[in-house]
mmCIF file of N, CA and C in Angstrom:
data_model
loop_
_atom_site.group_PDB
_atom_site.id
_atom_site.type_symbol
_atom_site.label_atom_id
_atom_site.label_comp_id
_atom_site.label_asym_id
_atom_site.label_seq_id
_atom_site.Cartn_x
_atom_site.Cartn_y
_atom_site.Cartn_z
ATOM 1 N N UNK H 1 -20.853 -44.354 2.683
ATOM 2 C CA UNK H 1 -20.745 -42.863 2.154
ATOM 3 C C UNK H 1 -20.828 -41.799 3.879
ATOM 4 N N UNK H 2 -21.323 -42.589 5.323
ATOM 5 C CA UNK H 2 -21.075 -42.098 5.995
ATOM 6 C C UNK H 2 -19.477 -41.681 6.459
ATOM 7 N N UNK H 3 -19.014 -43.082 6.357
ATOM 8 C CA UNK H 3 -17.390 -43.197 6.651
ATOM 9 C C UNK H 3 -16.648 -41.743 5.927
ATOM 10 N N UNK H 4 -16.708 -42.004 4.439
ATOM 11 C CA UNK H 4 -16.072 -40.522 3.274
ATOM 12 C C UNK H 4 -16.516 -39.521 4.393
ATOM 13 N N UNK H 5 -17.838 -39.082 4.935
ATOM 14 C CA UNK H 5 -18.310 -37.409 5.540
ATOM 15 C C UNK H 5 -17.593 -37.841 6.508
ATOM 16 N N UNK H 6 -17.383 -38.968 7.556
ATOM 17 C CA UNK H 6 -16.567 -38.468 8.316
ATOM 18 C C UNK H 6 -15.469 -38.298 8.489
ATOM 19 N N UNK H 7 -14.310 -38.958 7.721
ATOM 20 C CA UNK H 7 -12.753 -39.117 7.728
ATOM 21 C C UNK H 7 -12.565 -38.266 6.792
ATOM 22 N N UNK H 8 -13.371 -37.459 5.462
ATOM 23 C CA UNK H 8 -12.947 -36.330 4.735
ATOM 24 C C UNK H 8 -13.664 -35.054 5.275
ATOM 25 N N UNK H 9 -14.981 -34.964 5.426
ATOM 26 C CA UNK H 9 -15.680 -33.442 5.824
ATOM 27 C C UNK H 9 -15.081 -32.877 6.938
ATOM 28 N N UNK H 10 -15.160 -33.923 8.140
ATOM 29 C CA UNK H 10 -14.906 -33.347 9.290
ATOM 30 C C UNK H 10 -13.873 -32.794 9.666
ATOM 31 N N UNK H 11 -12.788 -33.601 9.492
ATOM 32 C CA UNK H 11 -11.379 -33.134 9.414
ATOM 33 C C UNK H 11 -10.921 -31.683 9.058
ATOM 34 N N UNK H 12 -12.196 -31.745 7.683
ATOM 35 C CA UNK H 12 -11.615 -30.456 6.794
ATOM 36 C C UNK H 12 -12.457 -29.192 7.204
ATOM 37 N N UNK H 13 -13.182 -29.709 8.203
ATOM 38 C CA UNK H 13 -14.154 -28.753 8.751
ATOM 39 C C UNK H 13 -13.214 -28.322 9.737
ATOM 40 N N UNK H 14 -12.962 -28.647 10.692
ATOM 41 C CA UNK H 14 -12.120 -28.699 11.979
ATOM 42 C C UNK H 14 -10.641 -27.817 11.489
ATOM 43 N N UNK H 15 -10.366 -28.370 10.624
ATOM 44 C CA UNK H 15 -9.408 -27.626 10.143
ATOM 45 C C UNK H 15 -9.590 -25.785 9.837
ATOM 46 N N UNK H 16 -10.656 -26.013 8.652
ATOM 47 C CA UNK H 16 -11.280 -24.474 8.872
ATOM 48 C C UNK H 16 -10.972 -23.700 9.918
ATOM 49 N N UNK H 17 -12.265 -24.262 10.768
ATOM 50 C CA UNK H 17 -12.210 -23.180 12.054
ATOM 51 C C UNK H 17 -11.239 -23.369 12.944
ATOM 52 N N UNK H 18 -10.345 -23.780 13.329
ATOM 53 C CA UNK H 18 -8.987 -23.606 13.889
ATOM 54 C C UNK H 18 -8.493 -22.503 12.347
ATOM 55 N N UNK H 19 -8.238 -22.616 11.918
ATOM 56 C CA UNK H 19 -7.421 -21.549 10.829
ATOM 57 C C UNK H 19 -8.350 -20.741 11.301
ATOM 58 N N UNK H 20 -9.520 -20.499 11.031
ATOM 59 C CA UNK H 20 -10.505 -18.806 11.547
ATOM 60 C C UNK H 20 -9.589 -18.435 12.752
ATOM 61 N N UNK H 21 -10.163 -19.049 13.657
ATOM 62 C CA UNK H 21 -9.247 -18.249 15.343
ATOM 63 C C UNK H 21 -8.073 -18.603 15.424
ATOM 64 N N UNK H 22 -7.035 -18.796 14.758
ATOM 65 C CA UNK H 22 -5.909 -18.697 14.491
ATOM 66 C C UNK H 22 -5.738 -17.606 14.108
ATOM 67 N N UNK H 23 -6.648 -16.708 12.771
ATOM 68 C CA UNK H 23 -6.270 -15.399 12.025
ATOM 69 C C UNK H 23 -6.803 -14.251 13.103
ATOM 70 N N UNK H 24 -7.556 -14.691 14.197
ATOM 71 C CA UNK H 24 -8.294 -13.595 14.599
ATOM 72 C C UNK H 24 -6.950 -12.636 14.998
ATOM 73 N N UNK H 25 -7.091 -11.232 14.916
ATOM 74 C CA UNK H 25 -6.298 -9.941 15.469
ATOM 75 C C UNK H 25 -5.812 -10.432 16.745
ATOM 76 N N UNK H 26 -4.868 -10.625 17.318
ATOM 77 C CA UNK H 26 -4.477 -10.038 18.770
ATOM 78 C C UNK H 26 -4.397 -8.809 19.052
ATOM 79 N N UNK H 27 -5.464 -7.946 19.995
ATOM 80 C CA UNK H 27 -5.167 -6.824 20.410
ATOM 81 C C UNK H 27 -3.636 -5.802 20.344
ATOM 82 N N UNK H 28 -3.051 -7.066 21.354
ATOM 83 C CA UNK H 28 -1.547 -6.820 22.389
ATOM 84 C C UNK H 28 -0.308 -7.288 21.577
ATOM 85 N N UNK H 29 -0.541 -7.302 19.714
ATOM 86 C CA UNK H 29 0.476 -7.933 19.216
ATOM 87 C C UNK H 29 0.324 -7.068 17.910
ATOM 88 N N UNK H 30 2.020 -6.470 17.399
ATOM 89 C CA UNK H 30 1.823 -5.762 16.158
ATOM 90 C C UNK H 30 1.003 -6.347 15.380
ATOM 91 N N UNK H 31 0.551 -5.347 14.096
ATOM 92 C CA UNK H 31 -0.500 -6.668 13.417
ATOM 93 C C UNK H 31 0.357 -7.081 11.734
ATOM 94 N N UNK H 32 0.362 -8.298 11.544
ATOM 95 C CA UNK H 32 0.882 -8.407 10.227
ATOM 96 C C UNK H 32 1.202 -7.974 8.973
ATOM 97 N N UNK H 33 0.674 -7.334 8.614
ATOM 98 C CA UNK H 33 0.753 -6.049 8.103
ATOM 99 C C UNK H 33 1.496 -5.294 7.900
ATOM 100 N N UNK H 34 1.348 -4.355 7.271
ATOM 101 C CA UNK H 34 2.356 -3.014 6.525
ATOM 102 C C UNK H 34 2.372 -1.928 7.701
ATOM 103 N N UNK H 35 0.865 -1.951 8.489
ATOM 104 C CA UNK H 35 1.163 -0.988 9.186
ATOM 105 C C UNK H 35 -0.545 -1.404 10.153
ATOM 106 N N UNK H 36 -0.153 -0.521 11.247
ATOM 107 C CA UNK H 36 -1.669 -0.847 12.193
ATOM 108 C C UNK H 36 -1.196 -0.369 13.595
ATOM 109 N N UNK H 37 -1.964 -0.891 14.466
ATOM 110 C CA UNK H 37 -2.429 -0.332 15.673
ATOM 111 C C UNK H 37 -1.955 -1.363 16.549
ATOM 112 N N UNK H 38 -1.646 -1.686 18.299
ATOM 113 C CA UNK H 38 -2.203 -2.812 18.798
ATOM 114 C C UNK H 38 -1.867 -1.688 20.011
ATOM 115 N N UNK H 39 -2.247 -2.210 21.342
ATOM 116 C CA UNK H 39 -2.093 -1.945 22.722
ATOM 117 C C UNK H 39 -0.780 -3.058 23.238
ATOM 118 N N UNK H 40 0.037 -1.941 23.763
ATOM 119 C CA UNK H 40 1.155 -2.847 24.581
ATOM 120 C C UNK H 40 0.561 -3.246 25.645
ATOM 121 N N UNK H 41 -0.079 -2.364 26.668
ATOM 122 C CA UNK H 41 -0.611 -3.049 27.889
ATOM 123 C C UNK H 41 -2.018 -1.793 28.080
ATOM 124 N N UNK H 42 -2.945 -2.564 28.362
ATOM 125 C CA UNK H 42 -2.827 -3.789 29.497
ATOM 126 C C UNK H 42 -3.163 -4.894 28.717
ATOM 127 N N UNK H 43 -3.209 -5.351 28.995
ATOM 128 C CA UNK H 43 -3.310 -7.422 27.812
ATOM 129 C C UNK H 43 -5.016 -7.094 27.859
ATOM 130 N N UNK H 44 -5.478 -7.930 26.560
ATOM 131 C CA UNK H 44 -6.383 -7.867 26.742
ATOM 132 C C UNK H 44 -7.281 -9.030 27.438
ATOM 133 N N UNK H 45 -8.373 -9.064 28.276
ATOM 134 C CA UNK H 45 -8.735 -9.768 29.365
ATOM 135 C C UNK H 45 -8.560 -9.174 30.553
ATOM 136 N N UNK H 46 -7.832 -8.399 30.863
ATOM 137 C CA UNK H 46 -6.841 -8.084 32.044
ATOM 138 C C UNK H 46 -7.891 -7.633 32.918
ATOM 139 N N UNK H 47 -7.490 -7.633 34.465
ATOM 140 C CA UNK H 47 -8.331 -7.255 35.410
ATOM 141 C C UNK H 47 -7.340 -5.848 36.120
ATOM 142 N N UNK H 48 -7.711 -4.844 36.351
ATOM 143 C CA UNK H 48 -6.730 -4.217 37.038
ATOM 144 C C UNK H 48 -7.622 -2.891 37.790
ATOM 145 N N UNK H 49 -6.788 -2.207 38.150
ATOM 146 C CA UNK H 49 -7.370 -1.773 39.683
ATOM 147 C C UNK H 49 -7.085 0.246 38.844
ATOM 148 N N UNK H 50 -8.511 0.823 38.923
ATOM 149 C CA UNK H 50 -8.321 2.423 38.152
ATOM 150 C C UNK H 50 -7.523 3.063 39.863
ATOM 151 N N UNK H 51 -6.606 3.972 39.259
ATOM 152 C CA UNK H 51 -6.135 4.249 37.693
ATOM 153 C C UNK H 51 -5.092 3.232 37.164
ATOM 154 N N UNK H 52 -5.254 3.009 35.932
ATOM 155 C CA UNK H 52 -4.163 2.247 35.066
ATOM 156 C C UNK H 52 -4.070 2.555 34.158
ATOM 157 N N UNK H 53 -2.256 2.240 33.549
ATOM 158 C CA UNK H 53 -1.661 2.427 32.509
ATOM 159 C C UNK H 53 -2.103 2.340 30.914
ATOM 160 N N UNK H 54 -2.609 2.765 29.954
ATOM 161 C CA UNK H 54 -2.494 2.240 28.735
ATOM 162 C C UNK H 54 -1.447 2.617 27.626
ATOM 163 N N UNK H 55 -0.682 2.086 26.662
ATOM 164 C CA UNK H 55 0.375 1.758 26.863
ATOM 165 C C UNK H 55 -0.202 1.481 24.697
ATOM 166 N N UNK H 56 0.633 2.417 24.096
ATOM 167 C CA UNK H 56 -0.152 2.239 22.546
ATOM 168 C C UNK H 56 1.312 1.876 21.784
ATOM 169 N N UNK H 57 0.857 1.060 21.022
ATOM 170 C CA UNK H 57 2.045 0.654 19.788
ATOM 171 C C UNK H 57 1.632 0.904 18.386
ATOM 172 N N UNK H 58 2.256 1.416 17.738
ATOM 173 C CA UNK H 58 2.517 1.660 16.383
ATOM 174 C C UNK H 58 3.200 0.646 15.457
ATOM 175 N N UNK H 59 2.322 0.691 13.947
ATOM 176 C CA UNK H 59 3.776 0.093 13.461
ATOM 177 C C UNK H 59 3.041 0.648 11.616
ATOM 178 N N UNK H 60 4.180 0.722 11.250
ATOM 179 C CA UNK H 60 4.083 1.266 9.768
ATOM 180 C C UNK H 60 3.970 3.145 9.387
ATOM 181 N N UNK H 61 3.298 3.546 10.651
ATOM 182 C CA UNK H 61 3.228 5.051 10.416
ATOM 183 C C UNK H 61 3.874 6.153 11.774
ATOM 184 N N UNK H 62 3.921 7.074 11.987
ATOM 185 C CA UNK H 62 4.581 7.691 13.072
ATOM 186 C C UNK H 62 3.531 9.185 13.804
ATOM 187 N N UNK H 63 3.815 9.053 15.024
ATOM 188 C CA UNK H 63 3.330 9.661 16.137
ATOM 189 C C UNK H 63 3.673 11.157 15.595
ATOM 190 N N UNK H 64 2.695 12.102 15.972
ATOM 191 C CA UNK H 64 2.822 13.634 15.417
ATOM 192 C C UNK H 64 1.744 14.353 16.153
ATOM 193 N N UNK H 65 1.847 15.763 16.641
ATOM 194 C CA UNK H 65 0.485 15.933 17.383
ATOM 195 C C UNK H 65 -0.447 15.985 16.669
ATOM 196 N N UNK H 66 -1.745 16.978 16.954
ATOM 197 C CA UNK H 66 -2.683 16.757 16.570
ATOM 198 C C UNK H 66 -2.506 18.420 15.512
ATOM 199 N N UNK H 67 -2.791 18.505 14.691
ATOM 200 C CA UNK H 67 -2.785 20.069 13.736
ATOM 201 C C UNK H 67 -1.604 19.931 12.578
ATOM 202 N N UNK H 68 -0.472 18.987 13.232
ATOM 203 C CA UNK H 68 0.435 18.882 11.947
ATOM 204 C C UNK H 68 -0.082 17.574 10.985
ATOM 205 N N UNK H 69 -0.484 18.394 9.479
ATOM 206 C CA UNK H 69 -1.133 17.028 8.349
ATOM 207 C C UNK H 69 0.315 17.152 7.761
ATOM 208 N N UNK H 70 0.560 15.660 8.021
ATOM 209 C CA UNK H 70 2.261 15.147 7.599
ATOM 210 C C UNK H 70 1.928 13.835 7.035
ATOM 211 N N UNK H 71 1.892 13.123 5.664
ATOM 212 C CA UNK H 71 1.326 12.114 5.303
ATOM 213 C C UNK H 71 1.809 10.471 6.000
ATOM 214 N N UNK H 72 1.319 10.058 6.347
ATOM 215 C CA UNK H 72 1.611 9.119 7.137
ATOM 216 C C UNK H 72 1.854 9.173 8.623
ATOM 217 N N UNK H 73 1.521 10.239 8.920
ATOM 218 C CA UNK H 73 1.726 10.181 10.830
ATOM 219 C C UNK H 73 0.183 10.224 11.213
ATOM 220 N N UNK H 74 -0.435 10.558 12.666
ATOM 221 C CA UNK H 74 -1.285 10.874 13.161
ATOM 222 C C UNK H 74 -0.943 10.421 14.809
ATOM 223 N N UNK H 75 -1.701 10.169 15.313
ATOM 224 C CA UNK H 75 -1.807 10.498 16.948
ATOM 225 C C UNK H 75 -3.009 9.488 17.741
ATOM 226 N N UNK H 76 -3.219 9.672 18.711
ATOM 227 C CA UNK H 76 -3.386 8.263 19.087
ATOM 228 C C UNK H 76 -5.043 8.969 19.904
ATOM 229 N N UNK H 77 -5.937 7.885 19.865
ATOM 230 C CA UNK H 77 -7.363 8.132 20.532
ATOM 231 C C UNK H 77 -7.676 6.955 20.820
ATOM 232 N N UNK H 78 -8.393 6.810 22.177
ATOM 233 C CA UNK H 78 -9.272 5.867 22.987
ATOM 234 C C UNK H 78 -10.529 5.774 23.469
ATOM 235 N N UNK H 79 -11.482 5.035 22.709
ATOM 236 C CA UNK H 79 -12.582 5.009 22.587
ATOM 237 C C UNK H 79 -13.253 3.791 23.307
ATOM 238 N N UNK H 80 -14.115 4.253 24.104
ATOM 239 C CA UNK H 80 -14.504 3.470 25.682
ATOM 240 C C UNK H 80 -16.422 3.300 25.589
ATOM 241 N N UNK H 81 -15.808 1.995 25.267
ATOM 242 C CA UNK H 81 -17.192 1.197 24.542
ATOM 243 C C UNK H 81 -17.897 1.684 22.906
ATOM 244 N N UNK H 82 -17.068 2.027 22.499
ATOM 245 C CA UNK H 82 -17.249 2.512 21.215
ATOM 246 C C UNK H 82 -16.313 1.575 20.069
ATOM 247 N N UNK H 83 -17.117 1.589 18.506
ATOM 248 C CA UNK H 83 -16.620 0.669 17.708
ATOM 249 C C UNK H 83 -15.526 1.514 16.971
ATOM 250 N N UNK H 84 -15.047 0.975 16.474
ATOM 251 C CA UNK H 84 -13.691 1.778 15.576
ATOM 252 C C UNK H 84 -14.389 2.739 14.497
ATOM 253 N N UNK H 85 -13.563 3.204 13.942
ATOM 254 C CA UNK H 85 -14.847 4.884 12.979
ATOM 255 C C UNK H 85 -14.114 4.463 11.987
ATOM 256 N N UNK H 86 -14.967 4.849 10.660
ATOM 257 C CA UNK H 86 -14.903 5.029 9.431
ATOM 258 C C UNK H 86 -13.946 5.552 8.922
ATOM 259 N N UNK H 87 -12.382 5.436 7.998
ATOM 260 C CA UNK H 87 -11.795 6.288 7.414
ATOM 261 C C UNK H 87 -12.513 7.689 7.167
ATOM 262 N N UNK H 88 -11.840 8.716 7.862
ATOM 263 C CA UNK H 88 -12.191 10.429 7.343
ATOM 264 C C UNK H 88 -13.348 10.219 8.159
ATOM 265 N N UNK H 89 -13.969 10.179 8.791
ATOM 266 C CA UNK H 89 -14.642 10.651 10.103
ATOM 267 C C UNK H 89 -13.726 11.115 10.916
ATOM 268 N N UNK H 90 -14.586 12.219 11.557
ATOM 269 C CA UNK H 90 -14.058 12.853 12.191
ATOM 270 C C UNK H 90 -14.152 12.504 13.997
ATOM 271 N N UNK H 91 -13.119 12.049 14.872
ATOM 272 C CA UNK H 91 -13.381 11.481 16.199
ATOM 273 C C UNK H 91 -13.824 12.867 16.847
ATOM 274 N N UNK H 92 -15.308 12.592 17.409
ATOM 275 C CA UNK H 92 -15.385 13.479 18.225
ATOM 276 C C UNK H 92 -15.151 13.850 19.791
ATOM 277 N N UNK H 93 -14.930 14.668 20.403
ATOM 278 C CA UNK H 93 -14.452 15.034 21.919
ATOM 279 C C UNK H 93 -15.403 15.225 22.609
ATOM 280 N N UNK H 94 -15.417 14.130 23.604
ATOM 281 C CA UNK H 94 -16.415 13.667 24.484
ATOM 282 C C UNK H 94 -15.410 13.035 25.557
ATOM 283 N N UNK H 95 -16.095 12.126 26.551
ATOM 284 C CA UNK H 95 -16.362 11.402 27.497
ATOM 285 C C UNK H 95 -15.786 10.328 26.881
ATOM 286 N N UNK H 96 -16.049 9.898 26.204
ATOM 287 C CA UNK H 96 -15.858 8.459 25.628
ATOM 288 C C UNK H 96 -15.349 8.825 24.403
ATOM 289 N N UNK H 97 -14.458 9.331 23.954
ATOM 290 C CA UNK H 97 -13.517 9.620 23.081
ATOM 291 C C UNK H 97 -12.490 10.436 23.424
ATOM 292 N N UNK H 98 -11.216 9.683 23.629
ATOM 293 C CA UNK H 98 -10.344 11.025 24.249
ATOM 294 C C UNK H 98 -9.356 10.676 23.305
ATOM 295 N N UNK H 99 -8.767 12.112 23.688
ATOM 296 C CA UNK H 99 -7.550 12.288 22.275
ATOM 297 C C UNK H 99 -6.776 12.915 23.341
ATOM 298 N N UNK H 100 -5.455 12.306 22.439
ATOM 299 C CA UNK H 100 -3.643 12.016 22.852
ATOM 300 C C UNK H 100 -3.404 12.986 21.630
ATOM 301 N N UNK H 101 -3.588 14.086 21.567
ATOM 302 C CA UNK H 101 -3.164 14.634 20.554
ATOM 303 C C UNK H 101 -2.021 15.731 20.609
ATOM 304 N N UNK H 102 -1.253 15.300 21.749
ATOM 305 C CA UNK H 102 0.156 16.391 22.120
ATOM 306 C C UNK H 102 1.071 15.115 21.681
ATOM 307 N N UNK H 103 0.764 13.865 21.239
ATOM 308 C CA UNK H 103 1.209 12.389 20.262
ATOM 309 C C UNK H 103 1.560 11.583 21.445
ATOM 310 N N UNK H 104 1.090 11.749 22.673
ATOM 311 C CA UNK H 104 1.122 10.593 24.099
ATOM 312 C C UNK H 104 0.953 9.288 23.497
ATOM 313 N N UNK H 105 2.286 8.261 23.715
ATOM 314 C CA UNK H 105 1.970 7.136 23.329
ATOM 315 C C UNK H 105 1.351 6.381 24.749
ATOM 316 N N UNK H 106 1.018 7.152 25.801
ATOM 317 C CA UNK H 106 0.777 6.058 27.098
ATOM 318 C C UNK H 106 0.368 7.356 27.703
ATOM 319 N N UNK H 107 -1.009 6.688 28.630
ATOM 320 C CA UNK H 107 -1.577 7.495 29.443
ATOM 321 C C UNK H 107 -2.134 6.633 30.695
ATOM 322 N N UNK H 108 -2.576 7.581 31.638
ATOM 323 C CA UNK H 108 -2.842 6.845 32.936
ATOM 324 C C UNK H 108 -4.936 6.850 32.956
ATOM 325 N N UNK H 109 -5.299 6.195 32.655
ATOM 326 C CA UNK H 109 -6.841 6.215 32.509
ATOM 327 C C UNK H 109 -7.811 5.694 34.125
ATOM 328 N N UNK H 110 -8.514 6.627 34.260
ATOM 329 C CA UNK H 110 -9.002 6.396 35.366
ATOM 330 C C UNK H 110 -10.930 6.049 35.009
ATOM 331 N N UNK H 111 -11.200 4.995 35.423
ATOM 332 C CA UNK H 111 -12.411 4.501 35.397
ATOM 333 C C UNK H 111 -12.933 3.892 36.065
ATOM 334 N N UNK H 112 -14.420 3.945 36.431
ATOM 335 C CA UNK H 112 -15.005 3.171 37.668
ATOM 336 C C UNK H 112 -15.140 1.821 37.507
ATOM 337 N N UNK H 113 -15.736 0.897 38.446
ATOM 338 C CA UNK H 113 -15.519 -1.054 38.286
ATOM 339 C C UNK H 113 -16.330 -1.111 37.016
ATOM 340 N N UNK H 114 -16.002 -2.045 36.489
ATOM 341 C CA UNK H 114 -17.035 -2.808 35.545
ATOM 342 C C UNK H 114 -16.496 -2.969 34.281
ATOM 343 N N UNK H 115 -16.645 -3.692 33.038
ATOM 344 C CA UNK H 115 -16.281 -4.365 31.910
ATOM 345 C C UNK H 115 -16.546 -3.325 30.814
ATOM 346 N N UNK H 116 -15.189 -3.176 30.284
ATOM 347 C CA UNK H 116 -14.911 -1.638 29.310
ATOM 348 C C UNK H 116 -14.398 -2.638 28.002
ATOM 349 N N UNK H 117 -14.871 -1.877 27.027
ATOM 350 C CA UNK H 117 -14.362 -2.240 25.784
ATOM 351 C C UNK H 117 -13.405 -1.063 25.328
ATOM 352 N N UNK H 118 -12.475 -1.239 25.193
ATOM 353 C CA UNK H 118 -11.193 -0.019 24.706
ATOM 354 C C UNK H 118 -10.796 -0.504 23.338
ATOM 355 N N UNK H 119 -11.108 0.832 22.614
ATOM 356 C CA UNK H 119 -10.905 0.990 20.951
ATOM 357 C C UNK H 119 -10.071 2.013 20.630
ATOM 358 N N UNK H 120 -8.456 1.741 20.453
ATOM 359 C CA UNK H 120 -7.469 2.979 20.327
ATOM 360 C C UNK H 120 -7.673 3.338 18.427
ATOM 361 N N UNK H 121 -8.131 4.253 18.560
ATOM 362 C CA UNK H 121 -8.370 4.543 17.054
ATOM 363 C C UNK H 121 -7.215 5.621 16.829
ATOM 364 N N UNK H 122 -6.429 5.331 15.692
ATOM 365 C CA UNK H 122 -5.448 6.482 14.964
ATOM 366 C C UNK H 122 -6.084 7.514 13.869
ATOM 367 N N UNK H 123 -5.872 8.481 13.870
ATOM 368 C CA UNK H 123 -6.346 9.350 13.192
ATOM 369 C C UNK H 123 -4.761 10.619 12.733
ATOM 370 N N UNK H 124 -5.123 11.165 11.882
ATOM 371 C CA UNK H 124 -4.426 12.281 11.075
ATOM 372 C C UNK H 124 -4.549 13.642 11.703
ATOM 373 N N UNK H 125 -3.557 14.115 11.128
ATOM 374 C CA UNK H 125 -3.511 15.546 12.114
ATOM 375 C C UNK H 125 -4.741 16.563 12.751
ATOM 376 N N UNK H 126 -5.927 15.995 11.902
ATOM 377 C CA UNK H 126 -6.617 17.249 12.173
ATOM 378 C C UNK H 126 -7.872 16.001 12.645
ATOM 379 N N UNK H 127 -7.617 14.920 13.228
ATOM 380 C CA UNK H 127 -8.392 13.795 13.897
ATOM 381 C C UNK H 127 -9.314 13.085 13.172
ATOM 382 N N UNK H 128 -9.209 13.442 12.010
ATOM 383 C CA UNK H 128 -9.678 12.080 11.420
ATOM 384 C C UNK H 128 -9.429 10.827 11.089
ATOM 385 N N UNK H 129 -10.223 10.246 11.225
ATOM 386 C CA UNK H 129 -9.929 8.257 11.348
ATOM 387 C C UNK H 129 -9.656 7.740 10.499
ATOM 388 N N UNK H 130 -8.348 6.926 10.521
ATOM 389 C CA UNK H 130 -7.812 6.037 9.416
ATOM 390 C C UNK H 130 -8.755 4.755 9.353
ATOM 391 N N UNK H 131 -9.379 5.043 10.023
ATOM 392 C CA UNK H 131 -10.488 3.521 9.668
ATOM 393 C C UNK H 131 -10.136 2.161 10.442
ATOM 394 N N UNK H 132 -10.570 0.501 10.118
ATOM 395 C CA UNK H 132 -10.796 -0.171 11.013
ATOM 396 C C UNK H 132 -9.048 -0.825 10.879
ATOM 397 N N UNK H 133 -8.877 -0.285 10.018
ATOM 398 C CA UNK H 133 -7.161 -0.823 9.588
ATOM 399 C C UNK H 133 -6.115 -0.823 10.827
ATOM 400 N N UNK H 134 -7.039 0.752 11.229
ATOM 401 C CA UNK H 134 -5.507 1.697 12.188
ATOM 402 C C UNK H 134 -6.289 1.489 13.994
ATOM 403 N N UNK H 135 -7.000 0.565 13.503
ATOM 404 C CA UNK H 135 -7.596 0.325 15.230
ATOM 405 C C UNK H 135 -7.209 -1.267 15.869
ATOM 406 N N UNK H 136 -7.249 -1.435 16.834
ATOM 407 C CA UNK H 136 -7.505 -2.470 17.728
ATOM 408 C C UNK H 136 -8.513 -2.259 18.676
ATOM 409 N N UNK H 137 -9.164 -3.245 19.278
ATOM 410 C CA UNK H 137 -10.141 -3.465 20.686
ATOM 411 C C UNK H 137 -9.511 -4.277 21.602
ATOM 412 N N UNK H 138 -9.707 -3.981 22.713
ATOM 413 C CA UNK H 138 -9.391 -5.095 23.807
ATOM 414 C C UNK H 138 -10.546 -4.535 24.712
ATOM 415 N N UNK H 139 -10.425 -6.304 25.979
ATOM 416 C CA UNK H 139 -11.817 -5.799 27.059
ATOM 417 C C UNK H 139 -10.615 -5.648 28.425
ATOM 418 N N UNK H 140 -11.399 -4.718 29.485
ATOM 419 C CA UNK H 140 -10.376 -4.680 30.978
ATOM 420 C C UNK H 140 -11.894 -4.830 31.537
ATOM 421 N N UNK H 141 -11.583 -5.368 32.438
ATOM 422 C CA UNK H 141 -12.193 -5.463 34.322
ATOM 423 C C UNK H 141 -11.486 -4.410 34.778
ATOM 424 N N UNK H 142 -12.001 -3.463 35.374
ATOM 425 C CA UNK H 142 -11.899 -2.465 36.413
ATOM 426 C C UNK H 142 -12.109 -3.085 37.430
ATOM 427 N N UNK H 143 -11.723 -2.818 38.839
ATOM 428 C CA UNK H 143 -12.029 -3.871 40.332
ATOM 429 C C UNK H 143 -12.373 -2.273 41.035
#
């Protein structure tokens, strides 16, 4: 019985764990689905010097400036040390919710030294979040 557990269940458990790790989303790659966002730069886990460039990637939708309410379009927001926002939630305007309402696909970011979680959140022309499906999160360390 012990040999059966070791020879059958252990390999299945390991394969399942490896599969779960392999399927974790990479914030620097285009999503596998039909639409989503990703970071072109910086790389997840990067150490950067402030100011640094943040470049946004988008798949399956189109970037349009804020105020233009067209289906399948929107603009980027960068959330600093915040989680993705629920679908339909208005993205606030403050120091940790940065809006790129002119349709920017890259920006220079100035942050004090430290480790930060950056969440890119795509939202419609009225700043209503498209939800977790249209977000990506990475971590950077600013020297």
